[in-house]
mmCIF file of C-alpha atoms and ligand atoms in Angstrom:
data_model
loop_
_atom_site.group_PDB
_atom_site.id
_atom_site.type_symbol
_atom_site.label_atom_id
_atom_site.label_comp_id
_atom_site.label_asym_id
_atom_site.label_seq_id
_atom_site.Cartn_x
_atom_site.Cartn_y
_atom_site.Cartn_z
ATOM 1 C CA UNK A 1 -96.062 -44.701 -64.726
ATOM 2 C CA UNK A 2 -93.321 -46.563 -62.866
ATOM 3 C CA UNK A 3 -89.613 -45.700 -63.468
ATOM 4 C CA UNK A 4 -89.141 -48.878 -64.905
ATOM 5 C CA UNK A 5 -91.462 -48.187 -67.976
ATOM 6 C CA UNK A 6 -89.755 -45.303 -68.933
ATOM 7 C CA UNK A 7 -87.724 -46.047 -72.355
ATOM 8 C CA UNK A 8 -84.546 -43.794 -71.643
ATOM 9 C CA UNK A 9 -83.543 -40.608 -69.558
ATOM 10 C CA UNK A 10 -86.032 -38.288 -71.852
ATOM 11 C CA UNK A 11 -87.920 -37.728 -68.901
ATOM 12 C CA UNK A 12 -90.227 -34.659 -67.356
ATOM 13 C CA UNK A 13 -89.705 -34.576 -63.590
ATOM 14 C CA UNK A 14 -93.650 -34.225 -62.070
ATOM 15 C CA UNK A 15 -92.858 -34.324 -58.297
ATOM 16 C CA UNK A 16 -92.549 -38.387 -57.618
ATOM 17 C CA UNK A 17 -93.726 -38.951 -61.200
ATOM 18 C CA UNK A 18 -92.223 -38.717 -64.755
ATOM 19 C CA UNK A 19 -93.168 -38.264 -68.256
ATOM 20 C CA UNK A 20 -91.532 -39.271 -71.143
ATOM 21 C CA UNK A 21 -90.862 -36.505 -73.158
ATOM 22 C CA UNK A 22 -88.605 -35.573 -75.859
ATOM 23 C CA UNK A 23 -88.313 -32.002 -76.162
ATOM 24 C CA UNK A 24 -88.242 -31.605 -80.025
ATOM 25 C CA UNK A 25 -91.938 -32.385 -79.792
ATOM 26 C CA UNK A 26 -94.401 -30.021 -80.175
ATOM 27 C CA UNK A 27 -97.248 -32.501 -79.378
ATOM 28 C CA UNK A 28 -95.290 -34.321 -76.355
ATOM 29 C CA UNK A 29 -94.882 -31.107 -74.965
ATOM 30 C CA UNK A 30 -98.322 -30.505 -74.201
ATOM 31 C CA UNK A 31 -99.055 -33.792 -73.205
ATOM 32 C CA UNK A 32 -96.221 -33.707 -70.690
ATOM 33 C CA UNK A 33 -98.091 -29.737 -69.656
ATOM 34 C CA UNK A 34 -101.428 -30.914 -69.271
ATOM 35 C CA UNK A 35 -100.002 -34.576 -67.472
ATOM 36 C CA UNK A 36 -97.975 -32.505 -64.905
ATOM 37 C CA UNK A 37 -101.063 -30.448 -64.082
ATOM 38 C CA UNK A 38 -102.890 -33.276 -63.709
ATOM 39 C CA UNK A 39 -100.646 -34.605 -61.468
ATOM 40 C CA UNK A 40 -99.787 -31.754 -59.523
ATOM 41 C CA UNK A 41 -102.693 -29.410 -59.722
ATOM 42 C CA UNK A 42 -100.762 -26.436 -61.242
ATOM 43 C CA UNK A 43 -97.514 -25.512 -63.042
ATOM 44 C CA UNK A 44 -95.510 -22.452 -62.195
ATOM 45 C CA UNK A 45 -91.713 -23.636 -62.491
ATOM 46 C CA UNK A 46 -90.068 -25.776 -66.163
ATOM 47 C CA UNK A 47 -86.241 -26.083 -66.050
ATOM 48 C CA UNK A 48 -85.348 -26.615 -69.621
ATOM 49 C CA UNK A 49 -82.558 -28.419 -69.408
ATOM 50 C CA UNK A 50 -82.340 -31.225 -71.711
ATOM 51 C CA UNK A 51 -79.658 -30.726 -74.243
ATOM 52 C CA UNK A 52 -76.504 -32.431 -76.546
ATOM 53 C CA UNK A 53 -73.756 -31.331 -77.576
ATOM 54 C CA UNK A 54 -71.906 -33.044 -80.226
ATOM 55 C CA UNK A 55 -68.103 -31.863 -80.823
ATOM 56 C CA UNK A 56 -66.072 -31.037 -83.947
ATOM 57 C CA UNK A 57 -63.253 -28.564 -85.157
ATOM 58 C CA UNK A 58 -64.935 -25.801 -87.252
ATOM 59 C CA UNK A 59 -63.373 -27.422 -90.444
ATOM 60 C CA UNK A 60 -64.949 -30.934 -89.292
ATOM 61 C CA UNK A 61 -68.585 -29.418 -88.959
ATOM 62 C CA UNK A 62 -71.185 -31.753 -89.683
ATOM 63 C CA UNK A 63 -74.512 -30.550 -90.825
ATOM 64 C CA UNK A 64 -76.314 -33.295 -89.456
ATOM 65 C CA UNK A 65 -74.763 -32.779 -86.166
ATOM 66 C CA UNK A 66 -74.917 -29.103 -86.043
ATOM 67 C CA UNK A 67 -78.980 -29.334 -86.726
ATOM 68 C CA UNK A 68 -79.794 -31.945 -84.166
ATOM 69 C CA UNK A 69 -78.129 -29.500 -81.590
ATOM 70 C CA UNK A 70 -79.810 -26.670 -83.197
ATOM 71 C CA UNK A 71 -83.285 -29.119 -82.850
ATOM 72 C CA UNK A 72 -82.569 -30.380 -79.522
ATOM 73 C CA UNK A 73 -80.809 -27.209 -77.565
ATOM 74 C CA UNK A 74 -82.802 -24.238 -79.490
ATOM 75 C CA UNK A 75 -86.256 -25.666 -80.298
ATOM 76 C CA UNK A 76 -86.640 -27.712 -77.373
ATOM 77 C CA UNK A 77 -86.052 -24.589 -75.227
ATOM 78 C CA UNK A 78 -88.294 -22.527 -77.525
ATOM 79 C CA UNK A 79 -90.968 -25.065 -77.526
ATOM 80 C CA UNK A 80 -90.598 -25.623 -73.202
ATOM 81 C CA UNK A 81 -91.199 -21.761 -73.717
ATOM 82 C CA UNK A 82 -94.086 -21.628 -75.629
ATOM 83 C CA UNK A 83 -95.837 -24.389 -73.673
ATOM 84 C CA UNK A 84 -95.112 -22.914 -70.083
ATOM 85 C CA UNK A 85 -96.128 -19.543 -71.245
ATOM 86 C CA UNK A 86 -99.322 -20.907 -72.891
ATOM 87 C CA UNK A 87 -100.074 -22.301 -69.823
ATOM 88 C CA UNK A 88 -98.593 -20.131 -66.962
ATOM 89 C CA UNK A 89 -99.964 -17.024 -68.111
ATOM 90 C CA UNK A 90 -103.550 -15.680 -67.169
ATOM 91 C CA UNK A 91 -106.549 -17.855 -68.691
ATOM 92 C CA UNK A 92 -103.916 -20.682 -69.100
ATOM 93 C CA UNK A 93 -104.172 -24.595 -68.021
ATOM 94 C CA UNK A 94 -102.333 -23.562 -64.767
ATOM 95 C CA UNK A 95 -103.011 -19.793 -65.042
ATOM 96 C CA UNK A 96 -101.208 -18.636 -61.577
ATOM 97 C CA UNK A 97 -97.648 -17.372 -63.321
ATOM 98 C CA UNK A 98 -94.389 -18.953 -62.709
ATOM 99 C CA UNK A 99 -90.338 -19.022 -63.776
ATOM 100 C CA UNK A 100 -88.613 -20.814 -66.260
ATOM 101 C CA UNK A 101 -84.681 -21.450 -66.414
ATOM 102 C CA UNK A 102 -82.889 -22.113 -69.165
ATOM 103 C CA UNK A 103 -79.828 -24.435 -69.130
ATOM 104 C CA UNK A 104 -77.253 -22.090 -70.927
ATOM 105 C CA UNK A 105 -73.313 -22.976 -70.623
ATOM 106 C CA UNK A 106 -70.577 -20.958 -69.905
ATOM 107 C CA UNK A 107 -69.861 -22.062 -74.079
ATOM 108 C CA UNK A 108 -72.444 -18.922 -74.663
ATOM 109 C CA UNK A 109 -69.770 -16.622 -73.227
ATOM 110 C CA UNK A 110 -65.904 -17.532 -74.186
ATOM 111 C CA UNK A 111 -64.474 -19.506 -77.062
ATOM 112 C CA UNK A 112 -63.843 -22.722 -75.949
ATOM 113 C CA UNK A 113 -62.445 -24.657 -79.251
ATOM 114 C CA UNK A 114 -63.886 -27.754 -80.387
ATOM 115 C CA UNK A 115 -67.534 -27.042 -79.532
ATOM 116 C CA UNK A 116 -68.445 -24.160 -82.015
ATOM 117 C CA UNK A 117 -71.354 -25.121 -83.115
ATOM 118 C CA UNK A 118 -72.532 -26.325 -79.549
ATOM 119 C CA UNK A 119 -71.633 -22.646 -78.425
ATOM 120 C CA UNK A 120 -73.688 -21.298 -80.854
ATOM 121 C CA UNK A 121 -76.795 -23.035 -80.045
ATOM 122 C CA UNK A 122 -75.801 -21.862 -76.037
ATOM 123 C CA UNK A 123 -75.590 -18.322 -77.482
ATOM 124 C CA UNK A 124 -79.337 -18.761 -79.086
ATOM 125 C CA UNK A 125 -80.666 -20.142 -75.632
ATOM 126 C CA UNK A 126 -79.001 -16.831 -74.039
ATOM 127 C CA UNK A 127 -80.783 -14.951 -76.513
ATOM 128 C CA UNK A 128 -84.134 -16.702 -76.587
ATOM 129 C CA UNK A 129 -84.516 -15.994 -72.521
ATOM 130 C CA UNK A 130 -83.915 -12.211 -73.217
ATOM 131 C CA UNK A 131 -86.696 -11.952 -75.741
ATOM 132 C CA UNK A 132 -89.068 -14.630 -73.393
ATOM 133 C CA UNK A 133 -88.476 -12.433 -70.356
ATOM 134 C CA UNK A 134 -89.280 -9.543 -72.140
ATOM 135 C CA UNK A 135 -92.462 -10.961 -74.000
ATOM 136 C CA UNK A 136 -93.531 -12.391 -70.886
ATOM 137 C CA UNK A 137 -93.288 -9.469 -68.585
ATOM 138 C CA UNK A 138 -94.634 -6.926 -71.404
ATOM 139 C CA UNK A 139 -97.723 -9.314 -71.939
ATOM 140 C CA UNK A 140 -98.656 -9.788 -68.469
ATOM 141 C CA UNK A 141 -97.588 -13.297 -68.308
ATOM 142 C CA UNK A 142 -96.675 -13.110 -64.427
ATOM 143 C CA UNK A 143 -93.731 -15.437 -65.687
ATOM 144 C CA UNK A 144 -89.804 -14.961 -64.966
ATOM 145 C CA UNK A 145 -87.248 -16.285 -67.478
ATOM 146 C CA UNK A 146 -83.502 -16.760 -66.773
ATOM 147 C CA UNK A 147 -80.604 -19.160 -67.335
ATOM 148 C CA UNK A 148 -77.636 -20.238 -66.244
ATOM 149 C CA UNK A 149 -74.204 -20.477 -67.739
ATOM 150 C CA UNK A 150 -72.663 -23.983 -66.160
ATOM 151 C CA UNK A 151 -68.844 -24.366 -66.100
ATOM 152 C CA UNK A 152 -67.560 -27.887 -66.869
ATOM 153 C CA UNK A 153 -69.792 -30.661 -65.262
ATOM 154 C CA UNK A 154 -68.755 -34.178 -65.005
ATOM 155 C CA UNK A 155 -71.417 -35.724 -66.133
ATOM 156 C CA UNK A 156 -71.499 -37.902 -69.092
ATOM 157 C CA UNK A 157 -71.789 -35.040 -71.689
ATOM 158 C CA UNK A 158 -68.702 -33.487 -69.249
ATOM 159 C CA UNK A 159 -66.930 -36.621 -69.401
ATOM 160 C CA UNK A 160 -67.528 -37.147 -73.501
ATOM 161 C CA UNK A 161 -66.294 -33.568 -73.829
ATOM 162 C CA UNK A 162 -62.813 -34.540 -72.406
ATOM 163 C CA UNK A 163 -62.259 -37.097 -74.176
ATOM 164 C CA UNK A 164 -63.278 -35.654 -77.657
ATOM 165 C CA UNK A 165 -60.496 -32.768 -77.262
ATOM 166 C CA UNK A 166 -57.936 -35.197 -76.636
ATOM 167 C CA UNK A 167 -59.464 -36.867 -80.168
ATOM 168 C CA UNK A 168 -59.370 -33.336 -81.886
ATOM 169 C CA UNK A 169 -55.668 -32.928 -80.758
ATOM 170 C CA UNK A 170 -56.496 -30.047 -78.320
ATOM 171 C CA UNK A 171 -55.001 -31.630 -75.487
ATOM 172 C CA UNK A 172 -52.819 -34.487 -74.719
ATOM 173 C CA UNK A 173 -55.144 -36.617 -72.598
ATOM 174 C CA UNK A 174 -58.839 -36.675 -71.408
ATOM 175 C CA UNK A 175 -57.605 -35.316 -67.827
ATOM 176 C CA UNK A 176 -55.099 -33.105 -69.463
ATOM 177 C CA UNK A 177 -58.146 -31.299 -70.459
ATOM 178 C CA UNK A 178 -59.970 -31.248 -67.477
ATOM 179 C CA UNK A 179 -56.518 -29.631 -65.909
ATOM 180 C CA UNK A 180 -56.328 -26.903 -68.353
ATOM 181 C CA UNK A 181 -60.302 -25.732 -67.552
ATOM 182 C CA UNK A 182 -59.233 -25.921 -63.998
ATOM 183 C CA UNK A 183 -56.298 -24.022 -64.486
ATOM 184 C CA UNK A 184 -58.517 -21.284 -66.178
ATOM 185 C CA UNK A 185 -61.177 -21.734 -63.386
ATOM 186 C CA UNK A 186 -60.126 -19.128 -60.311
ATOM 187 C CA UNK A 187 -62.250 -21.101 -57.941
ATOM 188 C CA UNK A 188 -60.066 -24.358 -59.277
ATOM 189 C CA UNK A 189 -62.351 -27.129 -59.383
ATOM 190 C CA UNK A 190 -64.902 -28.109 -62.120
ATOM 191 C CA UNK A 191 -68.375 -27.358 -61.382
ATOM 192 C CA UNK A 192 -70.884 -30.137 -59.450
ATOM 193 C CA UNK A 193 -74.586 -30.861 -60.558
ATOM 194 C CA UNK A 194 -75.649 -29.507 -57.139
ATOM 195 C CA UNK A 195 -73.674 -26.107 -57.647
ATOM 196 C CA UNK A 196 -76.429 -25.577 -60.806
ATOM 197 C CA UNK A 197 -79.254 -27.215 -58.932
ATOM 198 C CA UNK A 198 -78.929 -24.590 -56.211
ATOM 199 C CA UNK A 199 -78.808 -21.745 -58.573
ATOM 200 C CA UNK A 200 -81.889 -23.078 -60.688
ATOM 201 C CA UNK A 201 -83.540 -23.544 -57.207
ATOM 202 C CA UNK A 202 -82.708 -19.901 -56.382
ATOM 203 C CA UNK A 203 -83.786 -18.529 -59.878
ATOM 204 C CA UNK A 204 -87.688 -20.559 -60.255
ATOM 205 C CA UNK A 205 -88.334 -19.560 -56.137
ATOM 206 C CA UNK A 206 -89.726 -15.970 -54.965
ATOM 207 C CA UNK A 207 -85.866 -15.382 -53.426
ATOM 208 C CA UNK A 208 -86.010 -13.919 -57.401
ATOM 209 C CA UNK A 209 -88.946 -12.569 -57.705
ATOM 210 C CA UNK A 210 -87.343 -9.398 -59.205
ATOM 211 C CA UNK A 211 -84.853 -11.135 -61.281
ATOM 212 C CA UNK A 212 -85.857 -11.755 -65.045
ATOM 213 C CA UNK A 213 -83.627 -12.036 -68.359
ATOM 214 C CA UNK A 214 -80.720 -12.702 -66.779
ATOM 215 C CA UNK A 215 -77.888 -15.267 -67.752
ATOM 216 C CA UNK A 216 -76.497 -16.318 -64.291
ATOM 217 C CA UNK A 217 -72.783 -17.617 -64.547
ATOM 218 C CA UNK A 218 -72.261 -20.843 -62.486
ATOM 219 C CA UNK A 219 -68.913 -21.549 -63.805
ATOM 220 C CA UNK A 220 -66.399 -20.638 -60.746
ATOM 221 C CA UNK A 221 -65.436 -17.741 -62.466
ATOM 222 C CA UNK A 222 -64.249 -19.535 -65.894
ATOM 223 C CA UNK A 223 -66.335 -17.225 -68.186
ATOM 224 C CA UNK A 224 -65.049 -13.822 -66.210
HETATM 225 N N1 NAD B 1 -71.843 -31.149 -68.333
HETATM 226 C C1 NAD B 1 -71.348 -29.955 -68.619
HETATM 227 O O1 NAD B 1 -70.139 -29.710 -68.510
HETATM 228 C C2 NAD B 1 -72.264 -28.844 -69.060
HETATM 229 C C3 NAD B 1 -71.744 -27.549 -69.120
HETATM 230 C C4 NAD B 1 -72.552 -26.493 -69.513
HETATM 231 C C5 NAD B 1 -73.880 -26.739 -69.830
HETATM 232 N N2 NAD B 1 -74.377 -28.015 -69.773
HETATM 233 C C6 NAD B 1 -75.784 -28.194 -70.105
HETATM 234 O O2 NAD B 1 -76.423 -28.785 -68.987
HETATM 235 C C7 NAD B 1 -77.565 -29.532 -69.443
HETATM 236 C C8 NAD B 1 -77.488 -30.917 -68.851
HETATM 237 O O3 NAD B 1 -76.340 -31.561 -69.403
HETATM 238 P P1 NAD B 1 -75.613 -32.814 -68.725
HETATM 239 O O4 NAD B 1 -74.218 -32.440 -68.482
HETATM 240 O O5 NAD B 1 -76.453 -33.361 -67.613
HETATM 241 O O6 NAD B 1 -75.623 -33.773 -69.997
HETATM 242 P P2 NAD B 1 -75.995 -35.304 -70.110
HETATM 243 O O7 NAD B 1 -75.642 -35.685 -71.523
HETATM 244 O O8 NAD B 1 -75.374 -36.042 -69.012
HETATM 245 O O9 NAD B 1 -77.572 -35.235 -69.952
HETATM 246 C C9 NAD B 1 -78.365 -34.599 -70.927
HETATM 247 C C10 NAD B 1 -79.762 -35.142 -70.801
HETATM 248 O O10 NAD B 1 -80.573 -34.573 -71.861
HETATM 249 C C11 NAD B 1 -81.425 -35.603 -72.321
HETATM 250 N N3 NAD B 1 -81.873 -35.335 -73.700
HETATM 251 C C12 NAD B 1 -81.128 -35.277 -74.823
HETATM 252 N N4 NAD B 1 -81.926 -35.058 -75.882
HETATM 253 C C13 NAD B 1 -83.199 -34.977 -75.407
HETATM 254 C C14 NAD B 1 -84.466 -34.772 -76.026
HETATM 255 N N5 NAD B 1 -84.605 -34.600 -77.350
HETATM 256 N N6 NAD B 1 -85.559 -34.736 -75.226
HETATM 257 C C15 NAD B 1 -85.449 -34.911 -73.894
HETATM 258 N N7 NAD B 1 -84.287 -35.116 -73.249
HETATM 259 C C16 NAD B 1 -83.168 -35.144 -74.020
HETATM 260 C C17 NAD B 1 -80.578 -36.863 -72.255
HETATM 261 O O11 NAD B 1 -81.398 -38.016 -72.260
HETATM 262 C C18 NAD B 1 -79.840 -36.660 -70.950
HETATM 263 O O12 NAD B 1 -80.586 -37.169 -69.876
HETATM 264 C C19 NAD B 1 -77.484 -29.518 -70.975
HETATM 265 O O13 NAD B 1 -78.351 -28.522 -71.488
HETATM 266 C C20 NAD B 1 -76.029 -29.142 -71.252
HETATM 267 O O14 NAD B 1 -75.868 -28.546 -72.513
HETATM 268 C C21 NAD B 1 -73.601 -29.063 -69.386
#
């Protein structure tokens, strides 16, 4: 499939290739699996790191927008799980073992306000790699399972973040914001996408190969 047929960003990277997938689907899921072995002739590392996060003060929660974060961020991390494990592990599609990492956010550890309910679904991720790992490497899975803990990123969800505390009357401005995670950032700087590529390069490679169930902070400190 050519880039230009793809319908959006939902996309699993195959080497040069892509697959549309969106990760709230069970079915898709092994599609995308079983089209990535295909392509590639095994399967041994998924970065699940989709996700959305949808601000609000905790008296503004929606409960629309609090379950499509719980849909998106939890079960589309649970279900990259259960389709990696089904077929990483021994007997399975790709059957040689592998590493997963999970796309956490320094949200799972302190209380940022504004992005409760985002946190919480964070915190779940945290938790779902502790029980994966330990499934996994009690079962004989030959799979590792970690994730990281980014700091602020400016990406578009980064960007959309800044703005919506200036909205919720936590700060004055949109780069008032970004300022005051600076300020509580000891590196002082806001994180880069290829500051959590190299980590999540580190964690799926055999530099790790004794590292599992671990939450690996990538936040310049922030969440110390
Ligand atoms: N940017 C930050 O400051 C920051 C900080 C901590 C953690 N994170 C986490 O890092 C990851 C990447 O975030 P980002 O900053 O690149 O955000 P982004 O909004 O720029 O990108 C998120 C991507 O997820 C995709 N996506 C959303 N729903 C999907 C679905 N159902 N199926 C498949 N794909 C879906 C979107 O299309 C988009 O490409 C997320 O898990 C996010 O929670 C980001």
């Amino acid at each position: 499939m050519s880039a230009g047929d793809l319908s959006g960003k939902k996309a699993l990277v195959t080497g040069g290739a892509f697959v549309p997938l969106d990760v709230t689907d069970d079915g898709a899921w092994a599609e995308a699996v079983t089209a990535t072995i295909a392509e590639l002739g095994g399967f041994d590392v998924l970065v699940n790191n989709a996700g959305i996060e949808i601000s609000a003060l905790v008296v503004d929660i929606d409960a629309a927008d609090l379950a499509r974060m719980l849909q998106v961020n939890v079960g589309g991390t649970a279900l990259g799980l259960k389709h990696a494990f089904r077929a990483m592990r021994p007997g399975g599609a790709a059957g040689a073992g592998g590493s997963v990492v999970n796309v956490a956010s320094v949200a799972a550890t302190i209380a940022f306000p504004g992005i409760a309910g985002y946190s919480a679904t964070k915190a779940a991720v945290d938790r779902l790699t502790r029980v994966a790992a330990m499934e996994a490497g009690k079962l004989g899975y030959g799979v590792r399972v970690n994730c990281i803990y980014p700091g602020l990123v400016p990406t578009e969800m980064g960007i959309q973040l800044a703005v919506d505390c200036t909205r919720m009357g936590l700060f004055e401005s949109p780069d008032a914001a970004v300022a005051g995670v600076v300020q509580q950032t000891p590196l002082g700087r806001l994180g880069e996408v290829s500051d959590m590529a190299d980590a999540v390069v580190f964690l799926a490679s055999d530099s790790a190969r004794f590292i599992t169930g671990a939450g690996l902070p990538i936040d310049g400190g922030m969440g110390m």
